[in-house]
Coordinates of N, CA and C and ligand atoms in Angstrom, one line a residue:
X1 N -48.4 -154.4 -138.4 CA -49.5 -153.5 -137.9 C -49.1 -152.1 -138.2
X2 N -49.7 -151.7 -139.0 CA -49.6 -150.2 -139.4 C -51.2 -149.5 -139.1
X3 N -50.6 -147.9 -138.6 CA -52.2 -146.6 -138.5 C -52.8 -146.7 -140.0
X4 N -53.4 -145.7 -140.1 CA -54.2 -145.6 -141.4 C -53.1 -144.8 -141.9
X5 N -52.9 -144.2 -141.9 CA -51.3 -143.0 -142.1 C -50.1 -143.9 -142.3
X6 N -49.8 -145.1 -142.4 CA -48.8 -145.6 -142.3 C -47.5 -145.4 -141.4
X7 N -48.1 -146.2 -140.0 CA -47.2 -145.6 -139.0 C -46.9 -147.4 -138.3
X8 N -46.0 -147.4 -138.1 CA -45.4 -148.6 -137.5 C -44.9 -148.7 -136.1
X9 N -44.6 -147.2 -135.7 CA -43.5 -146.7 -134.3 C -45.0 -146.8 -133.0
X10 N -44.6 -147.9 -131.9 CA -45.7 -147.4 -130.9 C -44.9 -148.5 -130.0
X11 N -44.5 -147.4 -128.9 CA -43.9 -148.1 -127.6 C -45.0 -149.6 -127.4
X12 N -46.2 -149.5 -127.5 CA -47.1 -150.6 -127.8 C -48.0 -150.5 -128.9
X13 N -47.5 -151.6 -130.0 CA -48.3 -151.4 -131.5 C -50.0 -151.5 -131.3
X14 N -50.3 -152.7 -129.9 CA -51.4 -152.5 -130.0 C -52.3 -151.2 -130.0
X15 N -51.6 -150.4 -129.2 CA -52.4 -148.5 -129.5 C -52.3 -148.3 -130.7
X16 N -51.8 -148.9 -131.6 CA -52.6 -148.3 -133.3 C -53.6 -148.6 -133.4
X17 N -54.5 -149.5 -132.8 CA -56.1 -149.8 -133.2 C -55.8 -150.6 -133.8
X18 N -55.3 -151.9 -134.6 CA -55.3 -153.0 -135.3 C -56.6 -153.7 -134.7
X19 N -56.8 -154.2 -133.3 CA -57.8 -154.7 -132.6 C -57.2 -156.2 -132.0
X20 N -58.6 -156.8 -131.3 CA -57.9 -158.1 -130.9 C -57.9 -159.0 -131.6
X21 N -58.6 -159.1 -132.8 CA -58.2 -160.2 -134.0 C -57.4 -160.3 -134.6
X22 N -56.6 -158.7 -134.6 CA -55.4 -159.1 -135.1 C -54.2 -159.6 -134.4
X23 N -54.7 -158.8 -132.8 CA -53.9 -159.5 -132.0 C -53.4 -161.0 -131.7
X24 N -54.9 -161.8 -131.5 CA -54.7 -163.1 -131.3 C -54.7 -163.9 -132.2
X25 N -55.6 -163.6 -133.4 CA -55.6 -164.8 -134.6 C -54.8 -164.5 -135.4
X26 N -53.9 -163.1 -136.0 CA -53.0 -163.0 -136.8 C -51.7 -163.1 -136.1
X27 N -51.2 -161.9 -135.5 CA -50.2 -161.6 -134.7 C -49.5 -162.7 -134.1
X28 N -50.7 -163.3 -133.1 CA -49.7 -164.4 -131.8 C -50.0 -165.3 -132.4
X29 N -50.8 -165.8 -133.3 CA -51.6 -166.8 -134.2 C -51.0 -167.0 -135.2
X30 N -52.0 -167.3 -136.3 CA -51.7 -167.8 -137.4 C -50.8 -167.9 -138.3
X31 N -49.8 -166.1 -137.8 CA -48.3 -166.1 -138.3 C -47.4 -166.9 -138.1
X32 N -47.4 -167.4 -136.5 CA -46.3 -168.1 -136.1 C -46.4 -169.5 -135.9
X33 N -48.4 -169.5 -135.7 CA -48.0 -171.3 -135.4 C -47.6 -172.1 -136.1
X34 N -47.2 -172.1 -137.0 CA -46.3 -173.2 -138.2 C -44.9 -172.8 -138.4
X35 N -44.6 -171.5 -137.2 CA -43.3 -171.2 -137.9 C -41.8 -171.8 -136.6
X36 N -41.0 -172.0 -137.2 CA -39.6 -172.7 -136.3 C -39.2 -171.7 -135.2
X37 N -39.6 -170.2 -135.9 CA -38.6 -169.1 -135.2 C -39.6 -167.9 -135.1
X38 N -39.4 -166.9 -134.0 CA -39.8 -165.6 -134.3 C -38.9 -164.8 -134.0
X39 N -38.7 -163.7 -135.6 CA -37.5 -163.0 -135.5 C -38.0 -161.9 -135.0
X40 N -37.3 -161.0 -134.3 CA -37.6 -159.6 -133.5 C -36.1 -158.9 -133.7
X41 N -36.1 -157.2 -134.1 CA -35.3 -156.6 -133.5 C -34.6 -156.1 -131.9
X42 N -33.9 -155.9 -131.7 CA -33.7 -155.6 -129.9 C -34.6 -154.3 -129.6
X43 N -34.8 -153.4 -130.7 CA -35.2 -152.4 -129.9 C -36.8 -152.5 -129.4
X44 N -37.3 -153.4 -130.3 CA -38.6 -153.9 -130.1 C -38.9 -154.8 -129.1
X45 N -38.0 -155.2 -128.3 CA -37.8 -156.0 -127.3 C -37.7 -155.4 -125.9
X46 N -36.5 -154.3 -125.7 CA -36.0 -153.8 -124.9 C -36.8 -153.2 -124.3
X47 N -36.8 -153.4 -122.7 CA -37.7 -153.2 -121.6 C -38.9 -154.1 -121.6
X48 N -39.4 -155.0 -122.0 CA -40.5 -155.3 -122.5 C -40.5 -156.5 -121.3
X49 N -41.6 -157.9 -121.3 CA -41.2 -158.7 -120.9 C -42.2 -159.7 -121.5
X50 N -41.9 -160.2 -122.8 CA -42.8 -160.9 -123.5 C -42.1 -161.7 -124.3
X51 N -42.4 -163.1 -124.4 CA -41.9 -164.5 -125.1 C -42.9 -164.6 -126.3
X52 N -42.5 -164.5 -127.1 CA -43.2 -164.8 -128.4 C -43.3 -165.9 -129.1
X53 N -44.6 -166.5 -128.3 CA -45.4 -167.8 -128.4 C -46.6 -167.3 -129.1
X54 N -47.2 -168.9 -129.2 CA -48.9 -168.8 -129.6 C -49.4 -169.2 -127.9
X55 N -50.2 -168.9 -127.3 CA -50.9 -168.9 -126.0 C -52.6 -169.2 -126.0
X56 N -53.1 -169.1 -127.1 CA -54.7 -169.4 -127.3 C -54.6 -170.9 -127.4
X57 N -55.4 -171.6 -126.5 CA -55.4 -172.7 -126.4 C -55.6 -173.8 -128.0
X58 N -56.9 -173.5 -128.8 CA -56.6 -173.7 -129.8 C -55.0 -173.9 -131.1
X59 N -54.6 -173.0 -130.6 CA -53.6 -172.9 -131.5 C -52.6 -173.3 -130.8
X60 N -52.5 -173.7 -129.5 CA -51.3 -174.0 -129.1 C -51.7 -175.8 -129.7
X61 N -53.3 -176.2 -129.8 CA -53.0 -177.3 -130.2 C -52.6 -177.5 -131.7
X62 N -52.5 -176.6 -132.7 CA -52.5 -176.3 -134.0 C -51.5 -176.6 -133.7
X63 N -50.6 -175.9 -133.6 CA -49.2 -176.0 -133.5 C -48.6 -177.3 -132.9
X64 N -49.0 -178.0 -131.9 CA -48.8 -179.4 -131.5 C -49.1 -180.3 -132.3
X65 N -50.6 -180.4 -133.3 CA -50.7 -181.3 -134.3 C -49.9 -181.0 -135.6
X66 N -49.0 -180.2 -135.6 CA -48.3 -179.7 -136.4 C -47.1 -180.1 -136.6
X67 N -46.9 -180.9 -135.2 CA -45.2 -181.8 -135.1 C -44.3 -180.5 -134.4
X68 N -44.8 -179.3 -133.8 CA -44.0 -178.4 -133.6 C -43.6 -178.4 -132.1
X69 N -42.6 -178.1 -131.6 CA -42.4 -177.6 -130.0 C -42.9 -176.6 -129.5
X70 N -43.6 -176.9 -127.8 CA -44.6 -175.7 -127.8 C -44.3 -174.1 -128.1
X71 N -42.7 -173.7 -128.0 CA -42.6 -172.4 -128.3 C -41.7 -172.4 -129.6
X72 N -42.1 -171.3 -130.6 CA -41.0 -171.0 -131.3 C -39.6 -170.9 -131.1
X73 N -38.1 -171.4 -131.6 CA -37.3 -170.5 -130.9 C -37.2 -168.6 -131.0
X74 N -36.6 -168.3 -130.1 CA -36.6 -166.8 -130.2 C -35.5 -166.3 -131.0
X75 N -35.5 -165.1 -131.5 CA -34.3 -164.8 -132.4 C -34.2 -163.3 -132.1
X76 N -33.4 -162.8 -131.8 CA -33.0 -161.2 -131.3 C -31.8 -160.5 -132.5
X77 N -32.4 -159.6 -132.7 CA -30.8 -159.3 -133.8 C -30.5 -158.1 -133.2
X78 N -29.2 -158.0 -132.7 CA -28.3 -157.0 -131.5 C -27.1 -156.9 -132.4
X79 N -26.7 -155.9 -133.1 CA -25.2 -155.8 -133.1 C -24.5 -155.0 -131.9
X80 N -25.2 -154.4 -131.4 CA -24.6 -153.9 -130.0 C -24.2 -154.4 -129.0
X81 N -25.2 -155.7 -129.0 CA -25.5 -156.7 -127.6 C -27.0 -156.0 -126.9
X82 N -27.2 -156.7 -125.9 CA -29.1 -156.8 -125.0 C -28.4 -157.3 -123.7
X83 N -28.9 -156.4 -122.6 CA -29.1 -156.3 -121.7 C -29.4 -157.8 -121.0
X84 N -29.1 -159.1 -121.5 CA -29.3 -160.5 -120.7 C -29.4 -160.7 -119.7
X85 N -29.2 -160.3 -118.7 CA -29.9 -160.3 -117.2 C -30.7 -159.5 -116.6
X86 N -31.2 -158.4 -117.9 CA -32.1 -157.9 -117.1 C -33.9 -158.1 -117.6
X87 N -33.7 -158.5 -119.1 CA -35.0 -159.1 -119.4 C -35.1 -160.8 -119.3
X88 N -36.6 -161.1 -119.2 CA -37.1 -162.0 -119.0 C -37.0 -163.1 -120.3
X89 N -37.2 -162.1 -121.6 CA -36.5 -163.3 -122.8 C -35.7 -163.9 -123.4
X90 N -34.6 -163.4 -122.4 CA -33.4 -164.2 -122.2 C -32.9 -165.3 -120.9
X91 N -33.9 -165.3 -120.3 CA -33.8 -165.8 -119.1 C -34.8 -167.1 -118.9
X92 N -35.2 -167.8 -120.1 CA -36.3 -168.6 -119.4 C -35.8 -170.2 -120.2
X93 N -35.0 -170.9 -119.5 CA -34.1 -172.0 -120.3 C -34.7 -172.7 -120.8
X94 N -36.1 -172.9 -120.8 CA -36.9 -173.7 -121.5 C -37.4 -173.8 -123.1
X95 N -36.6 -172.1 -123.2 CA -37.2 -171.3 -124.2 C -36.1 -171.3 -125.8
X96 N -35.3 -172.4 -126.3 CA -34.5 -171.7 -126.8 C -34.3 -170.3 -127.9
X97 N -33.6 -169.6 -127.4 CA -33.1 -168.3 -128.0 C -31.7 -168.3 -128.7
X98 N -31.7 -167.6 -130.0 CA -30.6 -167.4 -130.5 C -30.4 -165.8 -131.3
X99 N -29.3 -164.9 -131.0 CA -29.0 -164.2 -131.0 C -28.1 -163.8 -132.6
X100 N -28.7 -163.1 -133.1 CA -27.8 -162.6 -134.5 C -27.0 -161.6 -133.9
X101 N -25.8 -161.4 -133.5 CA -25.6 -160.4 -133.7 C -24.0 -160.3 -134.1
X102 N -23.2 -158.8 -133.6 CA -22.0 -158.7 -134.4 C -20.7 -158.8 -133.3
X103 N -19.3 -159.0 -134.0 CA -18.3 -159.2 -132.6 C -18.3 -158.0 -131.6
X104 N -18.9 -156.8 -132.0 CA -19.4 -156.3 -130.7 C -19.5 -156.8 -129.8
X105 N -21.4 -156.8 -130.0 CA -22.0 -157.3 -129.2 C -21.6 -158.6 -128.6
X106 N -20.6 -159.5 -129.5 CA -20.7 -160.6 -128.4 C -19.7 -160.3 -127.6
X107 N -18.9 -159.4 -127.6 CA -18.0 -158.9 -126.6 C -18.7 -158.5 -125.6
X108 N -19.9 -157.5 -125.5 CA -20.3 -157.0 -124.5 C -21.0 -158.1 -123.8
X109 N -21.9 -159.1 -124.9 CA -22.6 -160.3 -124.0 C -21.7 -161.8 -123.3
X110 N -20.4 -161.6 -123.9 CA -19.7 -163.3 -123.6 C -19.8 -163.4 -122.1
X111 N -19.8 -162.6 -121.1 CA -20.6 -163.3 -119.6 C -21.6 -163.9 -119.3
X112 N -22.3 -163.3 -119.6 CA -24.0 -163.5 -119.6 C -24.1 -164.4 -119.9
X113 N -23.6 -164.8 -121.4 CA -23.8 -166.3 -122.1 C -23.4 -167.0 -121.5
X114 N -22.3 -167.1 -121.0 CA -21.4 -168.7 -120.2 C -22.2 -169.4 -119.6
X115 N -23.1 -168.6 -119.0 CA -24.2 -169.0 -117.8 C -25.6 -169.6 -118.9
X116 N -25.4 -169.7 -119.8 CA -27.0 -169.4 -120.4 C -26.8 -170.8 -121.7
X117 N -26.7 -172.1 -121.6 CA -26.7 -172.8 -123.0 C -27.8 -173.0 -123.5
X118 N -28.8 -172.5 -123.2 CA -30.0 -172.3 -124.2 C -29.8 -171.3 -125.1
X119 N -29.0 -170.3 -124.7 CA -28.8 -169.3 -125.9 C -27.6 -169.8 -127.0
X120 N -28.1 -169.5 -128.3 CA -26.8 -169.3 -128.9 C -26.5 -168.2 -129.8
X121 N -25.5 -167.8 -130.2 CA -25.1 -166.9 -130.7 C -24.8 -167.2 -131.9
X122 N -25.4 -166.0 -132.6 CA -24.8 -166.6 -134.3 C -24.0 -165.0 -134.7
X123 N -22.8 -165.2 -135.3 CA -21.6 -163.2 -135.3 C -21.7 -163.3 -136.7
X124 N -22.5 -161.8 -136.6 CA -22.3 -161.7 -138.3 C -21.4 -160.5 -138.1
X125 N -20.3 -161.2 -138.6 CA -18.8 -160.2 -138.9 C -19.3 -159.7 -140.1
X126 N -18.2 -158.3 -140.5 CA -18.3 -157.5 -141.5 C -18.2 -158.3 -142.5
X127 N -17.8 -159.7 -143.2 CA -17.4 -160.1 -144.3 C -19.0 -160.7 -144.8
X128 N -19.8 -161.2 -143.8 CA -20.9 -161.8 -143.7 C -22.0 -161.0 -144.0
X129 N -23.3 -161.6 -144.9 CA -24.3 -160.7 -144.6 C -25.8 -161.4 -143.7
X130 N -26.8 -160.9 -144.1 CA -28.3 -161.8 -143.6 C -28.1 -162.8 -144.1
X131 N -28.0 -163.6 -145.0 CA -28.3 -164.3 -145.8 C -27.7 -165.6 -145.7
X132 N -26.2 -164.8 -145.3 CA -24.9 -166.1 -144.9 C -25.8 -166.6 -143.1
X133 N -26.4 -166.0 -142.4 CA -26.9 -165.4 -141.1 C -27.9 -166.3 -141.3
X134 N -28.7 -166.7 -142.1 CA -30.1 -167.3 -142.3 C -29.1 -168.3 -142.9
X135 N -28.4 -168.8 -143.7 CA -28.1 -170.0 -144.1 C -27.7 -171.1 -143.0
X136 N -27.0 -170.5 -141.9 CA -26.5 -171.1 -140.9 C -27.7 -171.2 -139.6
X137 N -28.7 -170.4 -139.8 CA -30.2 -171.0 -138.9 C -30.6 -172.0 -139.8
X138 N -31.1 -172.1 -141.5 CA -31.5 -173.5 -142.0 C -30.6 -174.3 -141.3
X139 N -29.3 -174.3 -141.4 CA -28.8 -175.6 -141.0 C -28.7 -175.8 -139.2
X140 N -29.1 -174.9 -138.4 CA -29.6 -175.5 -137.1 C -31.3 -175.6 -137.3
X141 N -31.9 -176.1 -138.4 CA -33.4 -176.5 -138.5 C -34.0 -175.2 -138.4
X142 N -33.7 -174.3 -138.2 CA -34.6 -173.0 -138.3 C -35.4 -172.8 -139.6
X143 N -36.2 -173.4 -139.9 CA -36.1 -173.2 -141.7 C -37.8 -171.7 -142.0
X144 N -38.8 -171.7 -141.0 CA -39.4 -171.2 -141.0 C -39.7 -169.9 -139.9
X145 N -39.4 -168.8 -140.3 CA -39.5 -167.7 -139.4 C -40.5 -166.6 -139.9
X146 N -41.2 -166.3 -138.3 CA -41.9 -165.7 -138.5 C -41.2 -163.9 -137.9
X147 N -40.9 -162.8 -138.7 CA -40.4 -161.9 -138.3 C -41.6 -160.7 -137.7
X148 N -41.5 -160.3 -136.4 CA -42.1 -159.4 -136.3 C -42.0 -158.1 -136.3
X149 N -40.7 -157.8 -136.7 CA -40.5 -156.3 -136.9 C -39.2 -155.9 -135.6
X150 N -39.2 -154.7 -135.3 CA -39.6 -153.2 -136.5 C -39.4 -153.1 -137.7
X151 N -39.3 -152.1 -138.0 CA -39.4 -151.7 -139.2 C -37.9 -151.5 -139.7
X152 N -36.6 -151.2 -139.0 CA -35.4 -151.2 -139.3 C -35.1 -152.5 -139.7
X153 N -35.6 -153.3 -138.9 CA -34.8 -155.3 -139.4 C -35.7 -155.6 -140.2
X154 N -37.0 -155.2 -140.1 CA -37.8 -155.7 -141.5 C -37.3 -155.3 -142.9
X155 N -37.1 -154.1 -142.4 CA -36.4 -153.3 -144.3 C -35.2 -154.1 -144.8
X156 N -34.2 -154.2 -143.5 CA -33.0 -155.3 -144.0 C -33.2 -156.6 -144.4
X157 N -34.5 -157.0 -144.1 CA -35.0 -158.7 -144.2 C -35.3 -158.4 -145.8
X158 N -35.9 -157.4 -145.9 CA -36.8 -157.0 -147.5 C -36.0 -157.1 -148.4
X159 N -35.0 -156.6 -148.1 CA -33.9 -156.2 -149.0 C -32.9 -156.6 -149.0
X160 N -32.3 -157.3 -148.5 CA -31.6 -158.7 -148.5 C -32.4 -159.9 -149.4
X161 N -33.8 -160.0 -149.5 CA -34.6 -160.9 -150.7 C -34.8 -162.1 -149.7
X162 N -35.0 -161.7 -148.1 CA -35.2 -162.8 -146.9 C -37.1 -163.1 -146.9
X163 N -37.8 -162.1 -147.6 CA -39.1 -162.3 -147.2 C -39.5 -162.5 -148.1
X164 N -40.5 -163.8 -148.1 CA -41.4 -164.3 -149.1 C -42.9 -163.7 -148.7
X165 N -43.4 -163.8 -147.3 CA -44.9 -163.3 -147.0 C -44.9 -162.0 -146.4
X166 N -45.9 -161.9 -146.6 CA -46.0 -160.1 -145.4 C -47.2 -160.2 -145.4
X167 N -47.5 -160.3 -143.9 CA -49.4 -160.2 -143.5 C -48.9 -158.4 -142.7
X168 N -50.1 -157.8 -143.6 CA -50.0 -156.5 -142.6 C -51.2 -156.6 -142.5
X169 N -51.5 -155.5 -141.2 CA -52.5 -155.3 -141.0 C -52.6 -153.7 -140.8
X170 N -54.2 -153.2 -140.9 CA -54.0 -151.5 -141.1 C -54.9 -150.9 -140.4
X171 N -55.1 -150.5 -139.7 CA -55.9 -149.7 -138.2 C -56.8 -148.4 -139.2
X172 N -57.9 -148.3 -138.5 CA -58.7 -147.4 -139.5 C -58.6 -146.1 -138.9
X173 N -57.7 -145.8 -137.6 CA -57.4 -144.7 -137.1 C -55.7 -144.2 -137.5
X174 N -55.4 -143.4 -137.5 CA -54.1 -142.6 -138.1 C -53.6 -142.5 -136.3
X175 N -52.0 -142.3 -136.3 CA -51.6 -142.6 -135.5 C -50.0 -143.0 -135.4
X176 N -49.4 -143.6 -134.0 CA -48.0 -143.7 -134.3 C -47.0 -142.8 -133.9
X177 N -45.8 -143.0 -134.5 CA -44.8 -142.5 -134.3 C -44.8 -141.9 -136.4
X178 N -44.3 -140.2 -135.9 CA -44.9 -140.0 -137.2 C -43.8 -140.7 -138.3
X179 N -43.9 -140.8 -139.5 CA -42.4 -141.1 -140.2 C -42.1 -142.1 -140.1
X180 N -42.5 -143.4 -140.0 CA -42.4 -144.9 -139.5 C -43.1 -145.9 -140.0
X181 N -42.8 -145.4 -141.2 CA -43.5 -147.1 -142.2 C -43.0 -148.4 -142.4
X182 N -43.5 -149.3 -142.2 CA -43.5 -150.7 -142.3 C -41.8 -150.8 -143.6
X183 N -41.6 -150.4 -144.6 CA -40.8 -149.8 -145.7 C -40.9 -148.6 -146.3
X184 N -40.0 -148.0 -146.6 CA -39.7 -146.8 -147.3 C -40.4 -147.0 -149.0
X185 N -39.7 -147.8 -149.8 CA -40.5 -147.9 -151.1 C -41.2 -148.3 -151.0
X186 N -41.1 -148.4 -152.7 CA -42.2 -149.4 -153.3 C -42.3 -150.8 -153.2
X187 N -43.1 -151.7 -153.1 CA -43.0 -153.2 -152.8 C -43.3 -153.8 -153.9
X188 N -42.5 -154.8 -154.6 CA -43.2 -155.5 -155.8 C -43.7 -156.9 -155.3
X189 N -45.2 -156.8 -154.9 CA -46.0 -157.6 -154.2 C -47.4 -157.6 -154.6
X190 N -48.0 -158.8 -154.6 CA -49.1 -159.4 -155.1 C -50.2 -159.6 -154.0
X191 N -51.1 -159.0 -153.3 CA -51.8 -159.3 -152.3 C -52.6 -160.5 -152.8
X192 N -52.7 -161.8 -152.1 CA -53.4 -162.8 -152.3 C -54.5 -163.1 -151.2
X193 N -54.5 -162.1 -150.3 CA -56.0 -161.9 -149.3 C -55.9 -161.0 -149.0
X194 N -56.9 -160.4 -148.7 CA -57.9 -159.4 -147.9 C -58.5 -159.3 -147.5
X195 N -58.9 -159.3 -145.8 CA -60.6 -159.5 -144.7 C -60.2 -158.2 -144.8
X196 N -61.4 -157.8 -144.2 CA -61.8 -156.4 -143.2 C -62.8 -157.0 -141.9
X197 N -62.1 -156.4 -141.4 CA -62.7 -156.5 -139.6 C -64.7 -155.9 -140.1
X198 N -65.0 -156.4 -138.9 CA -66.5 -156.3 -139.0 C -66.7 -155.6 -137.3
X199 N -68.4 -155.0 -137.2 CA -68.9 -155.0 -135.8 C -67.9 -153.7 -135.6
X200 N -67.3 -154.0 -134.1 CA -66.2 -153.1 -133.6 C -65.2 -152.9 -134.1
X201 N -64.8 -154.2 -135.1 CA -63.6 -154.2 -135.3 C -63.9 -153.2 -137.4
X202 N -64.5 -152.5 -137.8 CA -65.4 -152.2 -138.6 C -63.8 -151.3 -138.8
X203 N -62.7 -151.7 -140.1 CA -61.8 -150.1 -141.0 C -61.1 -151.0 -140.9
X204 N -60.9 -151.9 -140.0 CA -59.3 -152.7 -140.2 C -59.5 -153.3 -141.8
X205 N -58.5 -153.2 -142.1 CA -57.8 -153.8 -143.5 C -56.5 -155.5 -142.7
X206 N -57.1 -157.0 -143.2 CA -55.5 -157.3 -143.2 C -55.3 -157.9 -144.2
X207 N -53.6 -158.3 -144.6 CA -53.5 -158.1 -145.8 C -52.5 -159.2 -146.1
X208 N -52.5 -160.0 -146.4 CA -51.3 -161.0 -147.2 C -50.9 -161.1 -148.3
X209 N -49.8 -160.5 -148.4 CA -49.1 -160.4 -149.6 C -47.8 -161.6 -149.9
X210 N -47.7 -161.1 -151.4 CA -46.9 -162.3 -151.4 C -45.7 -161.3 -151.9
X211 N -44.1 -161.5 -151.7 CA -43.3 -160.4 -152.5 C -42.6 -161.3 -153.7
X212 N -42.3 -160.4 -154.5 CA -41.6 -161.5 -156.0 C -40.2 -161.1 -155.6
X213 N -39.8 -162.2 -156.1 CA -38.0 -162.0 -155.7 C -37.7 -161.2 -156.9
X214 N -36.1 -160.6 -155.9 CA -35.8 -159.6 -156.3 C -34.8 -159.9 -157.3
Ligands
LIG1 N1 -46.4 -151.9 -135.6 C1 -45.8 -153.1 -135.5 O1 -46.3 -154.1 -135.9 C2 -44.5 -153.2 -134.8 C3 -43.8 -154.4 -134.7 C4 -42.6 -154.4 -134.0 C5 -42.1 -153.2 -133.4 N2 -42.8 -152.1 -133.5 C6 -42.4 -150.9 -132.9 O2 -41.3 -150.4 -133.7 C7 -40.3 -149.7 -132.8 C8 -39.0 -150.4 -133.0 O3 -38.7 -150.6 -134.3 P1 -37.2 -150.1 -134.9 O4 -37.4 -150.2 -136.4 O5 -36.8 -148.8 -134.2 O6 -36.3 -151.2 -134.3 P2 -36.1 -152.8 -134.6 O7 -36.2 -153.1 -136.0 O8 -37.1 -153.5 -133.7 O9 -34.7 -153.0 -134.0 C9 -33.6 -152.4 -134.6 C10 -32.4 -153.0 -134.0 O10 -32.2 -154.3 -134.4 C11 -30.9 -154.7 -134.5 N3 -30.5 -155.0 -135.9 C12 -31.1 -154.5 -137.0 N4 -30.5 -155.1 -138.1 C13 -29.6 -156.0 -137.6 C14 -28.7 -156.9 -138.2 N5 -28.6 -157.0 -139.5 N6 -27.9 -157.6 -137.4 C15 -28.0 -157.5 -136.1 N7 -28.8 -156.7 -135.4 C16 -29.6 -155.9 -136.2 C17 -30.1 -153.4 -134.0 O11 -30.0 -153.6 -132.6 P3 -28.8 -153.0 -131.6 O12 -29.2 -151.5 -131.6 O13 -29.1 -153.7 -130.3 O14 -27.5 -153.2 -132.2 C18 -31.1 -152.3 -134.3 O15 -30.8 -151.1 -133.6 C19 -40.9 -149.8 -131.4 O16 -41.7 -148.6 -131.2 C20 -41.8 -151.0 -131.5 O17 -42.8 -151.0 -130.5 C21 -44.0 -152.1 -134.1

C-alpha cells in the first residue's frame, strides 16, 4: 500500500487511503489465503496487537478448501530480537511463529523461548544470507509466503531475487511518511493486472506485478 506520492511509512498504513477493499479482499485476503506464511518486519509489528490471518468468513473457507491450516504461520525478522512477552503475536500457541533472526537477537530472546515451543527460531549468522534463510523454511514446508512489508525487509526480499509477485496498491490521496517508498529503484516488472476502485473507493490503482529474475 502506497499514497499517491509514493509513501509506504504510516504508524497505520490504513490512513493512506488504500480503502476497505484493499483491506479485506487484497491485504488480509487474496494475498495470503493460499499462502504457508506471512512475512513481516519487527518494526512493523512492534506495539501492535495483530495476527496475520484471513478473518472474512468466505475466505477463511477458501483457505480451508484449499487443504490449508486456519492461520498462516507467522514469520518476524528481528536481528535485534522482539520484545516476546510483551506482544500478543508471540503469545498465542495456537498460532505457529517462526523468527528470522541473528545470534544477537537470539541472545537477547533465548528466555522467552524456553517457554514458547510453538516458536521457532531460524539464526542467520554472518556467513548466511536470505536465501540460505528461505531455503531452510522450504524445508520446514514453508514453501509459500506472503510478505507484508515494510519497506526495509521488502527491499532485502527484492534484492536478494526472493520475490516473484508484488500486489501494490496506490491511494489517490498523497500522504505518509515523507521519503518511504515501497523500493528505491527501478523494478524490472511486468504488471499482469490492474482494477481501479469504483463509487467511494473512485483513484485507487491495484496492481499485480510480476518481477523477472535477476
Ligand atoms: N504501506 C504498507 O503497506 C506498509 C506495510 C508494512 C509496514 N508499513 C509501515 O512501514 C513502517 C515500518 O517499515 P520499516 O521499513 O521501517 O521496517 P520493517 O521493514 O517492517 O522492519 C525492519 C526491521 O526488520 C528486521 N529485519 C530487516 N531485515 C532483516 C533480516 N535480513 N534479518 C533479520 N531481521 C531483519 C530488523 O529488525 P530489528 O530492528 O528488530 O533487528 C529491521 O529493523 C511502519 O510505519 C509500518 O506501519 C507499511
Amino acid at each position: 500500500m502506497q499514497s499517491l506520492d509514493g509513501n509506504t511509512g504510516a504508524r497505520d498504513p490504513q490512513t493512506l487511503g488504500g480503502g476497505e477493499t484493499d483491506k479485506h479482499l487484497i491485504y488480509e485476503g487474496l494475498a495470503r489465503v493460499s499462502a504457508d506464511a506471512v512475512l513481516v518486519g519487527s518494526s512493523t509489528v512492534r506495539g501492535g496487537s495483530v495476527v496475520f490471518s484471513v478473518w472474512h468468513p468466505e475466505l477463511v473457507r477458501l483457505r480451508e478448501t484449499l487443504g490449508h491450516p486456519r492461520h498462516p504461520v507467522q514469520i518476524v525478522a528481528t536481528r535485534r530480537g522482539v520484545p516476546i512477552d510483551r506482544e500478543l503475536l508471540y503469545n498465542v500457541p495456537s498460532v505457529r511463529l517462526i523468527l528470522l533472526t541473528a545470534p544477537g537477537g537470539i541472545n537477547v530472546m533465548r528466555e522467552a523461548l524456553a517457554g514458547r515451543p510453538w516458536i521457532t527460531p531460524i539464526v542467520v549468522d554472518p556467513s548466511r544470507t536470505l536465501v540460505d534463510a528461505f531455503e531452510e523454511l522450504r524445508a520446514m514446508g514453508v514453501r509459500r509466503i506472503s510478505a507484508v512489508g515494510g519497506r526495509h525487509l521488502a527491499a532485502e526480499l527484492i534484492d536478494a531475487g526472493l520475490v516473484q509477485d508484488l500486489y501494490l496498491t496506490t491511494s489517490p490521496a498523497a500522504g505518509g511518511e515523507p521519503g518511504t517508498p515501497m523500493y528505491s529503484g527501478p523494478l524490472d516488472s511486468q504488471t499482469v493486472v490492474r482494477k481501479r476502485g469504483t463509487r467511494h473507493e473512485a483513484g485507487v490503482v491495484f496492481e499485480h506485478s510480476v518481477l523477472r529474475p535477476t
